PDB file of C-alpha atoms in Angstrom:
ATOM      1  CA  UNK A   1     -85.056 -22.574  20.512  1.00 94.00           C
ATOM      2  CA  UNK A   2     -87.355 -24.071  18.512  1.00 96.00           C
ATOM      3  CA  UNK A   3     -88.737 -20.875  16.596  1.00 96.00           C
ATOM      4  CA  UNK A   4     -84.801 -20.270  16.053  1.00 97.00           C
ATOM      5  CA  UNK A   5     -84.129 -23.503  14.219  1.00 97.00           C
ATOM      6  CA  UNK A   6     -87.254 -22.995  12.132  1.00 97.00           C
ATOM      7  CA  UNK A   7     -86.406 -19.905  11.084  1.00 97.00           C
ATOM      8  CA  UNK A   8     -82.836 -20.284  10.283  1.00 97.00           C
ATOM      9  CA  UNK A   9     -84.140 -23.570   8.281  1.00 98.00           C
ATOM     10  CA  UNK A  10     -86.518 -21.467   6.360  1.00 97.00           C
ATOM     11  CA  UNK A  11     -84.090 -18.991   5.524  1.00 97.00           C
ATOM     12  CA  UNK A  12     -81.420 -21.112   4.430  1.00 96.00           C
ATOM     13  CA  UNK A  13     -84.320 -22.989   2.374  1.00 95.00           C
ATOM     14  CA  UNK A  14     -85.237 -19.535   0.649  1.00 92.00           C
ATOM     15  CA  UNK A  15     -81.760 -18.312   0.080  1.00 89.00           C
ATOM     16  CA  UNK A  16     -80.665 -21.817  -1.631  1.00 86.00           C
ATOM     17  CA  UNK A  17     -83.759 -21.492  -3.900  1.00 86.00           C
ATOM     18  CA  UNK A  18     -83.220 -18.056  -5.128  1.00 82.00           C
ATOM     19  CA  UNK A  19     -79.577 -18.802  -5.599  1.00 78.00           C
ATOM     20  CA  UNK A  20     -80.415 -22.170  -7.653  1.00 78.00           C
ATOM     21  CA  UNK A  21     -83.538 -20.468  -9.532  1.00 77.00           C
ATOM     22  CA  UNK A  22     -81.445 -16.944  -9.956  1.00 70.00           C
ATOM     23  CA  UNK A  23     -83.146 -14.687  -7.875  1.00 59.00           C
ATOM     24  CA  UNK A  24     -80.539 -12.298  -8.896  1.00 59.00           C
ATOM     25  CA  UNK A  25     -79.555 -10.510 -12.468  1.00 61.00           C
ATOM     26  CA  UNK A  26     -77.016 -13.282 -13.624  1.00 60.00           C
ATOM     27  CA  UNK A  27     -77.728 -16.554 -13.686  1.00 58.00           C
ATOM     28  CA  UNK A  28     -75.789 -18.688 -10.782  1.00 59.00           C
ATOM     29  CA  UNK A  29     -75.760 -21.988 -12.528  1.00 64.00           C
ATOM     30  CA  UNK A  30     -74.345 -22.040 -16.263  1.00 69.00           C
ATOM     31  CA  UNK A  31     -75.692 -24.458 -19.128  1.00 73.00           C
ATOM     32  CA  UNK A  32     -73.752 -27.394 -19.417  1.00 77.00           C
ATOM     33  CA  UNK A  33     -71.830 -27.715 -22.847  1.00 78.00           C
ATOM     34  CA  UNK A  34     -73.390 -31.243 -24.888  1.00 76.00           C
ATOM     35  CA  UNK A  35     -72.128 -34.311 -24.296  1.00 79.00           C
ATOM     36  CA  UNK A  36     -72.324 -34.937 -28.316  1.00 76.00           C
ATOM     37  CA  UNK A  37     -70.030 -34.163 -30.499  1.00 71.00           C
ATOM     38  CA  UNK A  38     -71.049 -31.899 -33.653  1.00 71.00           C
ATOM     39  CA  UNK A  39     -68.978 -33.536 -36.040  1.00 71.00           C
ATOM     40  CA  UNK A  40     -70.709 -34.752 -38.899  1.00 75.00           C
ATOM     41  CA  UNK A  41     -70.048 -38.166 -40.506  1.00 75.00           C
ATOM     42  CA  UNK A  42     -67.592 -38.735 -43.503  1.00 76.00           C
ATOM     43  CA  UNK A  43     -69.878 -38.933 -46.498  1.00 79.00           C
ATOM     44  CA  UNK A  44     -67.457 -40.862 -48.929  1.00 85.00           C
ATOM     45  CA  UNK A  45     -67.372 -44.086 -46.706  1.00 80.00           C
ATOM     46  CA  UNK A  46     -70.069 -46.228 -45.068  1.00 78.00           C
ATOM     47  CA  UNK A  47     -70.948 -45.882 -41.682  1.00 75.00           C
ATOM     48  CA  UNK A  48     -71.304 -49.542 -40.562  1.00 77.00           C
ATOM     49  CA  UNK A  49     -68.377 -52.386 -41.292  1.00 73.00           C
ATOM     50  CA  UNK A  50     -70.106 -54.597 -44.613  1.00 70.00           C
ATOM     51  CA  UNK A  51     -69.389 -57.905 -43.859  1.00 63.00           C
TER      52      UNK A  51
END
C-alpha cells in the first residue's frame, strides 16, 4: 500500500508540473494583463495640486 501511495503521489506531482510549466504545445497558464493603466498624463495641466 505504501509503494501505491508513493507512486500515485509522484505521478500526480509530475503531471501538475508539466501542466503548470507546459509540458505540452500551448501554454496552460496565460499572462496576466497589467495592473497599470497605459494612459499617459494630460500635458497642459500640472500633475500635483499647487497650494
Amino acid at each position: 500500500m505504501f509503494w501505491f501511495l508513493l507512486l500515485t503521489m509522484a505521478v500526480v506531482v509530475a503531471a501538475v508540473t508539466l501542466a503548470v510549466v507546459g509540458g505540452g504545445g500551448g501554454a496552460v497558464l496565460q499572462d496576466v494583463e497589467p495592473e497599470r493603466l497605459t494612459d499617459p498624463l494630460p500635458a497642459n495641466r500640472p500633475v500635483a495640486a499647487t497650494a
